[in-house]
mmCIF file of C-alpha atoms in Angstrom:
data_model
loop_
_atom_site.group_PDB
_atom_site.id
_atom_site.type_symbol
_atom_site.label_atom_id
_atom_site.label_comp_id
_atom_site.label_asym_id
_atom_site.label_seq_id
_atom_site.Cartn_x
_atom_site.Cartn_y
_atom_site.Cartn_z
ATOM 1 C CA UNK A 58 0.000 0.000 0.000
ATOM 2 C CA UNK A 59 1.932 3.133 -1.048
ATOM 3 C CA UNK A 60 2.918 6.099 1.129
ATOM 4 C CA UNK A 61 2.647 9.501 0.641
ATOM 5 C CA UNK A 62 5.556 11.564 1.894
ATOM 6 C CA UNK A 63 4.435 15.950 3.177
ATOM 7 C CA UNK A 64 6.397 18.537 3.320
ATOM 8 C CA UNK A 65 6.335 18.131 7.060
ATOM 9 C CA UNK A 66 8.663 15.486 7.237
ATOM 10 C CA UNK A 67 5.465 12.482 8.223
ATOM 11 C CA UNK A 68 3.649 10.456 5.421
ATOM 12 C CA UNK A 69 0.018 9.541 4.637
ATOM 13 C CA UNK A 70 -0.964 6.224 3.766
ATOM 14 C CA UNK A 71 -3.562 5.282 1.061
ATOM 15 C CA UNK A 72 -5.243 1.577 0.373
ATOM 16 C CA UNK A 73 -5.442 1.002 -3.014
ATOM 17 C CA UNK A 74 -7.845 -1.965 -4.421
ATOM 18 C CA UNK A 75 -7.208 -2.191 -8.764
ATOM 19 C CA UNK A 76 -9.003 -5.271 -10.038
ATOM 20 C CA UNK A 77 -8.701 -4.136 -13.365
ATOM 21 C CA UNK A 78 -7.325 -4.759 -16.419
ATOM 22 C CA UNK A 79 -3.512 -2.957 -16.849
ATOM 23 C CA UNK A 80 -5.005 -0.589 -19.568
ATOM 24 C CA UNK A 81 -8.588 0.034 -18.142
ATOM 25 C CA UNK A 82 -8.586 3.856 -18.020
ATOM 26 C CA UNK A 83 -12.136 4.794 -15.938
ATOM 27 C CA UNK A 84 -11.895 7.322 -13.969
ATOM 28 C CA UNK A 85 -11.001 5.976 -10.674
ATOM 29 C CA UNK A 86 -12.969 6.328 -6.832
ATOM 30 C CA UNK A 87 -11.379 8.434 -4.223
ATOM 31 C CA UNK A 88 -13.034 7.595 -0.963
ATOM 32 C CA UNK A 89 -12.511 9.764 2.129
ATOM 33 C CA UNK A 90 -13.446 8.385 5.639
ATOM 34 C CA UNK A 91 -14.934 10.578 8.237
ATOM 35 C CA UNK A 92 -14.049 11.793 11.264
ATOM 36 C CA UNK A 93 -11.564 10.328 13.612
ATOM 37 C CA UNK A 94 -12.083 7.196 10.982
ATOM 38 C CA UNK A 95 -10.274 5.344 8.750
ATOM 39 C CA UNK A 96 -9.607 3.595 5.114
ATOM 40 C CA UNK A 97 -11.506 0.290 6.510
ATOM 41 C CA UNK A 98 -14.321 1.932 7.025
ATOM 42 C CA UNK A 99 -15.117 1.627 3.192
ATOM 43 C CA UNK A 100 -14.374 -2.331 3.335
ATOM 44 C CA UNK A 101 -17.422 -3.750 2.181
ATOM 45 C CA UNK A 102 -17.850 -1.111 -0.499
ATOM 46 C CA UNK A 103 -15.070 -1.740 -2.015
ATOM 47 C CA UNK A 104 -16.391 -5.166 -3.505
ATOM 48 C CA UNK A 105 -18.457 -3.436 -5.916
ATOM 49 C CA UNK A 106 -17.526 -0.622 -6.648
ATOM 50 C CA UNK A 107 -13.821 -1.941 -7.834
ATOM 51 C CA UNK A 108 -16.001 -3.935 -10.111
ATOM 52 C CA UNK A 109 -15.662 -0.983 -12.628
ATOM 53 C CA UNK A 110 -13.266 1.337 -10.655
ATOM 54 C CA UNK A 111 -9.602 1.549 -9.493
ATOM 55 C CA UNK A 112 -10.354 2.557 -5.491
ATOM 56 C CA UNK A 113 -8.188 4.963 -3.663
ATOM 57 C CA UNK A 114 -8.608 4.844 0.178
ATOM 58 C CA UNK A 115 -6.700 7.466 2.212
ATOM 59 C CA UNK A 116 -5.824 7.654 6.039
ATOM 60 C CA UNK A 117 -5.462 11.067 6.535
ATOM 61 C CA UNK A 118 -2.508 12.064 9.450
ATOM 62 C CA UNK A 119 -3.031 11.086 12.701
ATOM 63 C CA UNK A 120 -5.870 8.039 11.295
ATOM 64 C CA UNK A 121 -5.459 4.594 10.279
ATOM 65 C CA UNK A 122 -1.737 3.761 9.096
ATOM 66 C CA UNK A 123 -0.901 7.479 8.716
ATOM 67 C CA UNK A 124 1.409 8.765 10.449
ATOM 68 C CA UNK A 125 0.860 10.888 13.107
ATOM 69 C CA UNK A 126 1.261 14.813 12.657
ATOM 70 C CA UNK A 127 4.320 16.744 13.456
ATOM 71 C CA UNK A 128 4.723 18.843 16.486
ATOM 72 C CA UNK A 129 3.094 22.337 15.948
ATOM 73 C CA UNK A 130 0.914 20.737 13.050
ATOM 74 C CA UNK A 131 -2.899 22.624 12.537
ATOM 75 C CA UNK A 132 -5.744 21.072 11.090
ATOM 76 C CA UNK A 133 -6.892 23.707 8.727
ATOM 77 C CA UNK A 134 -8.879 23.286 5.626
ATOM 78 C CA UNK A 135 -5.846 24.262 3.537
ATOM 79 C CA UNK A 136 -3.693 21.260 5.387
ATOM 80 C CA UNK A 137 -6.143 18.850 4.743
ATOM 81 C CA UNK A 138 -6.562 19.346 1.147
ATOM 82 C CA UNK A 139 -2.820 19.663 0.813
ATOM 83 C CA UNK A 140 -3.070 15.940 2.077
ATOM 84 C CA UNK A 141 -5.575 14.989 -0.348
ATOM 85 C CA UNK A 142 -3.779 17.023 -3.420
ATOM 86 C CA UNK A 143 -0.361 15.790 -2.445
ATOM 87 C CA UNK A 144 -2.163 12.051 -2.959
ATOM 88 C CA UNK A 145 -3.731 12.890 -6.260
ATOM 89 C CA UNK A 146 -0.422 13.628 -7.427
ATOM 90 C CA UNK A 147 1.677 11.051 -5.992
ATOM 91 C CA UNK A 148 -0.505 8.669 -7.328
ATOM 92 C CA UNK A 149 -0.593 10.441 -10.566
ATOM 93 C CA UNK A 150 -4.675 10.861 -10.380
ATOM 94 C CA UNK A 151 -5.632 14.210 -12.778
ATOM 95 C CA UNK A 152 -9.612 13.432 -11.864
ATOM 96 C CA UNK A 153 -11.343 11.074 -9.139
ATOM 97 C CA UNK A 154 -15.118 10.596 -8.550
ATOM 98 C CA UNK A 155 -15.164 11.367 -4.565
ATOM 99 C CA UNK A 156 -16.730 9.286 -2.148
ATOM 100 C CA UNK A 157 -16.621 11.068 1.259
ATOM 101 C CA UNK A 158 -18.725 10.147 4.085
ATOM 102 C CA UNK A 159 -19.325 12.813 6.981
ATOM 103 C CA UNK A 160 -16.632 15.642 7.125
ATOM 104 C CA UNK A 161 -14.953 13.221 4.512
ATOM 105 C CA UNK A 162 -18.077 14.864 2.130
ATOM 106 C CA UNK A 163 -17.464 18.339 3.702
ATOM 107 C CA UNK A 164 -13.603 17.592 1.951
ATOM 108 C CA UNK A 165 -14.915 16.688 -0.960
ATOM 109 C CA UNK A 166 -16.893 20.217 -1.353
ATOM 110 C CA UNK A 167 -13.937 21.932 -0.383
ATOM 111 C CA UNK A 168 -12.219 20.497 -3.330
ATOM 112 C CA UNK A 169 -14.722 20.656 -5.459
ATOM 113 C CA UNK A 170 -15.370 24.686 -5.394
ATOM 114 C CA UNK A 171 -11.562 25.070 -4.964
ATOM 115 C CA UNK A 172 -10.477 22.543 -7.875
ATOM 116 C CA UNK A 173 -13.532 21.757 -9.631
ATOM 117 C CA UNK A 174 -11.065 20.126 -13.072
ATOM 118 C CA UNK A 175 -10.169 17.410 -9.798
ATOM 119 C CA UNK A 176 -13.539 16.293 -8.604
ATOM 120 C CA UNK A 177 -15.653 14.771 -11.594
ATOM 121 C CA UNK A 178 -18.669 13.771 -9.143
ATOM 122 C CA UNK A 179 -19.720 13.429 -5.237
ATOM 123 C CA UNK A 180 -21.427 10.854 -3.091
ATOM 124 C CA UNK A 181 -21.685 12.252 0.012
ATOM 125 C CA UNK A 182 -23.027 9.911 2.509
ATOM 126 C CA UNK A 183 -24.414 11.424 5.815
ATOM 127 C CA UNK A 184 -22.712 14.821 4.937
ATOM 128 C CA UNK A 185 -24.155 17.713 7.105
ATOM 129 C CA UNK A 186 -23.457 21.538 5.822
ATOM 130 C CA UNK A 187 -22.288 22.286 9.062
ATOM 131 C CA UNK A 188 -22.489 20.817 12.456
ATOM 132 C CA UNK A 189 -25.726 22.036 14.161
ATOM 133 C CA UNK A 190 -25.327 24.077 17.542
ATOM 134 C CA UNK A 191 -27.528 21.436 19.619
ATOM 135 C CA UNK A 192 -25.085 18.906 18.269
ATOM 136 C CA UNK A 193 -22.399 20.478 19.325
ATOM 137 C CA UNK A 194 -23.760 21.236 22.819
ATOM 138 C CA UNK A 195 -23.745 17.064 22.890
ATOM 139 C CA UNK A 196 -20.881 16.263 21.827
ATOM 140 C CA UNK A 197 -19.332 18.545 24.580
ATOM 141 C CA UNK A 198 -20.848 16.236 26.918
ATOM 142 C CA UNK A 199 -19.957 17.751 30.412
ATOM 143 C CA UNK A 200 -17.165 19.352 29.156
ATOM 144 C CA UNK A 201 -16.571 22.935 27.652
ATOM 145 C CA UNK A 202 -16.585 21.313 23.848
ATOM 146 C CA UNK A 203 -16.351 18.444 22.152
ATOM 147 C CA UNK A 204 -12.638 18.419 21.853
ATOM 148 C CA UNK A 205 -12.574 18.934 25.580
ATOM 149 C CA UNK A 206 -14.468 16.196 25.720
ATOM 150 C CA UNK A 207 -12.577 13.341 23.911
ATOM 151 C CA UNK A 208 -9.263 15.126 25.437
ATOM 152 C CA UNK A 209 -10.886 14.160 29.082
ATOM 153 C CA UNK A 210 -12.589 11.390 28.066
ATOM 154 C CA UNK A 211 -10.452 9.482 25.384
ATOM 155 C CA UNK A 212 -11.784 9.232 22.160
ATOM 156 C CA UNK A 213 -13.591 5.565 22.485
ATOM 157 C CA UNK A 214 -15.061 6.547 25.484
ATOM 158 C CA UNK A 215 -16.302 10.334 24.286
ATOM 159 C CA UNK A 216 -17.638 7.918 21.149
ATOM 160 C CA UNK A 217 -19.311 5.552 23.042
ATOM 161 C CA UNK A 218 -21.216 8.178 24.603
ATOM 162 C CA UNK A 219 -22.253 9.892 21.551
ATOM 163 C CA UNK A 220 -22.655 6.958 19.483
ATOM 164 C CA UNK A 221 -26.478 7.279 18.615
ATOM 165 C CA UNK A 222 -25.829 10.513 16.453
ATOM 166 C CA UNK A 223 -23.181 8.757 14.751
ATOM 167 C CA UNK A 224 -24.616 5.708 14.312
ATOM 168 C CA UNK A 225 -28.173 4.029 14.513
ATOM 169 C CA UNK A 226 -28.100 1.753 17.318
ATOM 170 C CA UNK A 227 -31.447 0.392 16.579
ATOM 171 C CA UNK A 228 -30.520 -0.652 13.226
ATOM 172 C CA UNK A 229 -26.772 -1.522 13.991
ATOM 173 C CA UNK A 230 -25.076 -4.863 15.344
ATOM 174 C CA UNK A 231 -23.725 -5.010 18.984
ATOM 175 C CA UNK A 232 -20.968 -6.220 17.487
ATOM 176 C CA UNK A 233 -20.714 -3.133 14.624
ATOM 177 C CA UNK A 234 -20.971 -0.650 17.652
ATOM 178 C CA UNK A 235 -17.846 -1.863 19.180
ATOM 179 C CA UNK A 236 -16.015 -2.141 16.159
ATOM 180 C CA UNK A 237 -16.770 1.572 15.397
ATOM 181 C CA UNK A 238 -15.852 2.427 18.851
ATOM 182 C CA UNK A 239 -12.485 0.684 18.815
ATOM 183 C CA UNK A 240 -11.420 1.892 15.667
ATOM 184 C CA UNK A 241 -12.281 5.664 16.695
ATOM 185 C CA UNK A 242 -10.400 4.772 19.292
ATOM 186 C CA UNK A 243 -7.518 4.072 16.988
ATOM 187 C CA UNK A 244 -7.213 8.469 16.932
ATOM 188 C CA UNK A 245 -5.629 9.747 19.509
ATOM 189 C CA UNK A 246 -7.410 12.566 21.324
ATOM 190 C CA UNK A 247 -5.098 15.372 20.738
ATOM 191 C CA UNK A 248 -5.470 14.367 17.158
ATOM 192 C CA UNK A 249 -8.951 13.860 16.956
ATOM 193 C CA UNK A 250 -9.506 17.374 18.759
ATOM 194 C CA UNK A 251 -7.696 19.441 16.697
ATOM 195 C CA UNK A 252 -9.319 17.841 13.900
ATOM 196 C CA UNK A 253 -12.871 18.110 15.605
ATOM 197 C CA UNK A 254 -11.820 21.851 15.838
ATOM 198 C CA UNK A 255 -11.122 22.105 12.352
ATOM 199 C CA UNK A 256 -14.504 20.942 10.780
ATOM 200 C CA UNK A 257 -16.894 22.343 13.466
ATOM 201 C CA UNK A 258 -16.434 25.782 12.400
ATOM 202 C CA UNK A 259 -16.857 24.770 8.616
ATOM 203 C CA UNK A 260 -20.194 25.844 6.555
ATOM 204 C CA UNK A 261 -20.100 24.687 3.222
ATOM 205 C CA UNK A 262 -23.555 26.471 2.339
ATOM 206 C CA UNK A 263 -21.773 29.613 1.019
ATOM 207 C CA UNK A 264 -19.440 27.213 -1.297
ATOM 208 C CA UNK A 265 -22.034 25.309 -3.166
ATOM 209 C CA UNK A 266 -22.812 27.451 -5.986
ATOM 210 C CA UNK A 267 -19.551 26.708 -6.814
ATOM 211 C CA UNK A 268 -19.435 23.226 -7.169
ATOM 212 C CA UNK A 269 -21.243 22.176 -10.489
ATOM 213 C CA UNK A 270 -20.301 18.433 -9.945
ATOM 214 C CA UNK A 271 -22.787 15.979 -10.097
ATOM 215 C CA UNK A 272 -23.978 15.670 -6.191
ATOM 216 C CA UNK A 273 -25.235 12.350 -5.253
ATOM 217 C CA UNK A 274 -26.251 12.454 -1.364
ATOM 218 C CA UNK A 275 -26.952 9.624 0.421
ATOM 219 C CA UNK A 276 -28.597 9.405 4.113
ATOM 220 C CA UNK A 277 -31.339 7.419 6.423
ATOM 221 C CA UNK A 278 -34.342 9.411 6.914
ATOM 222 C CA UNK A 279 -34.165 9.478 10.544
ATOM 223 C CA UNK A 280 -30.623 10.754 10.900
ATOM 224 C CA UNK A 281 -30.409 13.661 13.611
ATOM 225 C CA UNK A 282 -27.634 14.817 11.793
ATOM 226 C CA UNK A 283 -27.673 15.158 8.198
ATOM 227 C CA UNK A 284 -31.297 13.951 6.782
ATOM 228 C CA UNK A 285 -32.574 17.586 6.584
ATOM 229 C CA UNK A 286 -29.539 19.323 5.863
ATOM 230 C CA UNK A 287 -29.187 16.845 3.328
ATOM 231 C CA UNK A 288 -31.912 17.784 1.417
ATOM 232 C CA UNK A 289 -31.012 21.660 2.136
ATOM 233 C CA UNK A 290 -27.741 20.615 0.150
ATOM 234 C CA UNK A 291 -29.690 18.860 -2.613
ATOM 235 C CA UNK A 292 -31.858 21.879 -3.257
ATOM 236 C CA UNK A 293 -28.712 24.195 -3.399
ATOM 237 C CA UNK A 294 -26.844 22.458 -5.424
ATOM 238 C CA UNK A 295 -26.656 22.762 -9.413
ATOM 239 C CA UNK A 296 -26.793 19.033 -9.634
ATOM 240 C CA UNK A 297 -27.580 17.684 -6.861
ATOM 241 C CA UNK A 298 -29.723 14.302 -6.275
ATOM 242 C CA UNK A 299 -30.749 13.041 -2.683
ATOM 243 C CA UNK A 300 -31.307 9.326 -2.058
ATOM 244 C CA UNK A 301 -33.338 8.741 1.673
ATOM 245 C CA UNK A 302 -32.726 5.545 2.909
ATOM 246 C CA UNK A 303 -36.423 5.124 4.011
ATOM 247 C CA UNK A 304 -36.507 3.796 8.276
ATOM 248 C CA UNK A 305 -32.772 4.441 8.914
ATOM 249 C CA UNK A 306 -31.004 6.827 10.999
ATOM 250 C CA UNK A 307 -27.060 7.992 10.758
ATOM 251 C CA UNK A 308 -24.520 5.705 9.379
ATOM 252 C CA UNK A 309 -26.386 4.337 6.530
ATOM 253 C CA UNK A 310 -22.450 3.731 4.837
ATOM 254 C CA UNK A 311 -22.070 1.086 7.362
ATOM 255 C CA UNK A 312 -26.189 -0.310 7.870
ATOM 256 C CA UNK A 313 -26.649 -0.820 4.256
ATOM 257 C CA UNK A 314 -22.506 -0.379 3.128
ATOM 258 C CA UNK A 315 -23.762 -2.948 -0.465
ATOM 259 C CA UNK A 316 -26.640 -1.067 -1.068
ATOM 260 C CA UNK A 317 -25.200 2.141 -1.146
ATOM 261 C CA UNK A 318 -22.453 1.204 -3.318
ATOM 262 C CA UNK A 319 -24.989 0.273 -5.836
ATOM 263 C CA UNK A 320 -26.692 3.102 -5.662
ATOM 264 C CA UNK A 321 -23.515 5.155 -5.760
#
């Protein structure tokens, strides 16, 4: 699985999964996990959609098999797409349909209003515009914040508490609960507070007449989280479509992961 070297001296890793033919030239997948997540998140889309597609999974630093950020390092929106654009190029990728789930969709907006000639299309799955206030108010917990929070707390622990806007428990395994707390856990909570930082003060509203992509958002009905900003985004968007997952609540990427491939 190749590495990506930074400028700052570390190195992001990306899975890649190419099932194709040496001279098979469609445009490949980029897919960007969400926060305090990681490349395996994707695993069981991966199946079909490298049916037709070379797949690109990233970790970005401080996730997964990245390394971990440099002393001094911020979490900006310019930092994290220089992660992202330093992978397109390393991996010599001119154009990638992204596939971003949570503030891995908020990413792929970013990029697309920034470098629209990089993004050819979007599948954002449980993507919010911006994180609510109320939401924010509960993922401080007791705590000042959020990334108070998972700095107290740890960042299983601070997820296993907040689990139910992240993922619907009704819907989801005992056993997929854990594994999504364990591999959150993975992050470590400096990390995944300066990153929390980063994305809580984003509002993509005032980007998306820029992005002219095709949009394809994906959600449950029932999530507290991005269901009706969801369809705020598909009604601001030049060409934007929004898929409900009728009876479900957040996390639909990992309730129905086959299903929303297909549909993607």
């Amino acid at each position: 699985m190749p590495r990506i070297a930074l400028p700052e001296g570390v190195s992001v890793h990306c899975a890649v999964d190419d099932f194709l033919w040496p001279w098979d030239r469609s445009t490949p997948v980029l897919m960007m996990h969400g926060f305090a997540r990681n490349a395996t998140f994707w695993n069981r889309w991966v199946p079909a959609v490298s049916e037709s597609h070379r797949v690109y999974r990233p970790d970005l630093l401080g996730c997964g098999l990245a390394d971990q950020p440099p002393k001094g390092y911020r979490y900006t929106r310019d930092t994290i797409g220089a992660q992202i654009l330093a992978v397109l190029e390393a991996l010599s990728l001119p154009r990638v349909h992204w596939v971003g789930e949570s503030s891995g969709g908020i990413i792929g907006l970013l990029l697309a209003a920034t470098y629209p000639d990089r993004i050819a299309s979007l599948v954002l799955c449980n993507t919010p515009s911006r994180i609510p206030d109320q939401i924010k108010r509960t993922y401080a917990l007791d705590r000042a914040s959020a990334s108070d929070a998972m700095r107290t707390y740890g960042v299983g622990e601070w997820c296993r508490r907040t689990l139910g806007y992240r993922l619907d428990q009704e819907r989801a395994s005992p056993d997929l609960c854990d594994w999504v707390v364990h591999e959150m856990d993975r992050t470590p909570p400096d990390v995944a507070a300066a990153m929390h930082d980063c994305f809580e003060d984003v509002n993509t509203l005032p980007l998306l007449p820029d992005v002219k992509a095709p949009v394809l958002l994906l959600s449950g009905d029932k999530s507290p989280i991005a269901s009706a900003q969801q369809k705020t985004l598909a009604e601001t968007l030049a060409n934007g479509r929004l898929e409900l997952l009728t009876g479900y609540g957040h996390g639909v990427n990992l309730l129905q992961p086959e299903r929303c491939a297909r549909i993607a």
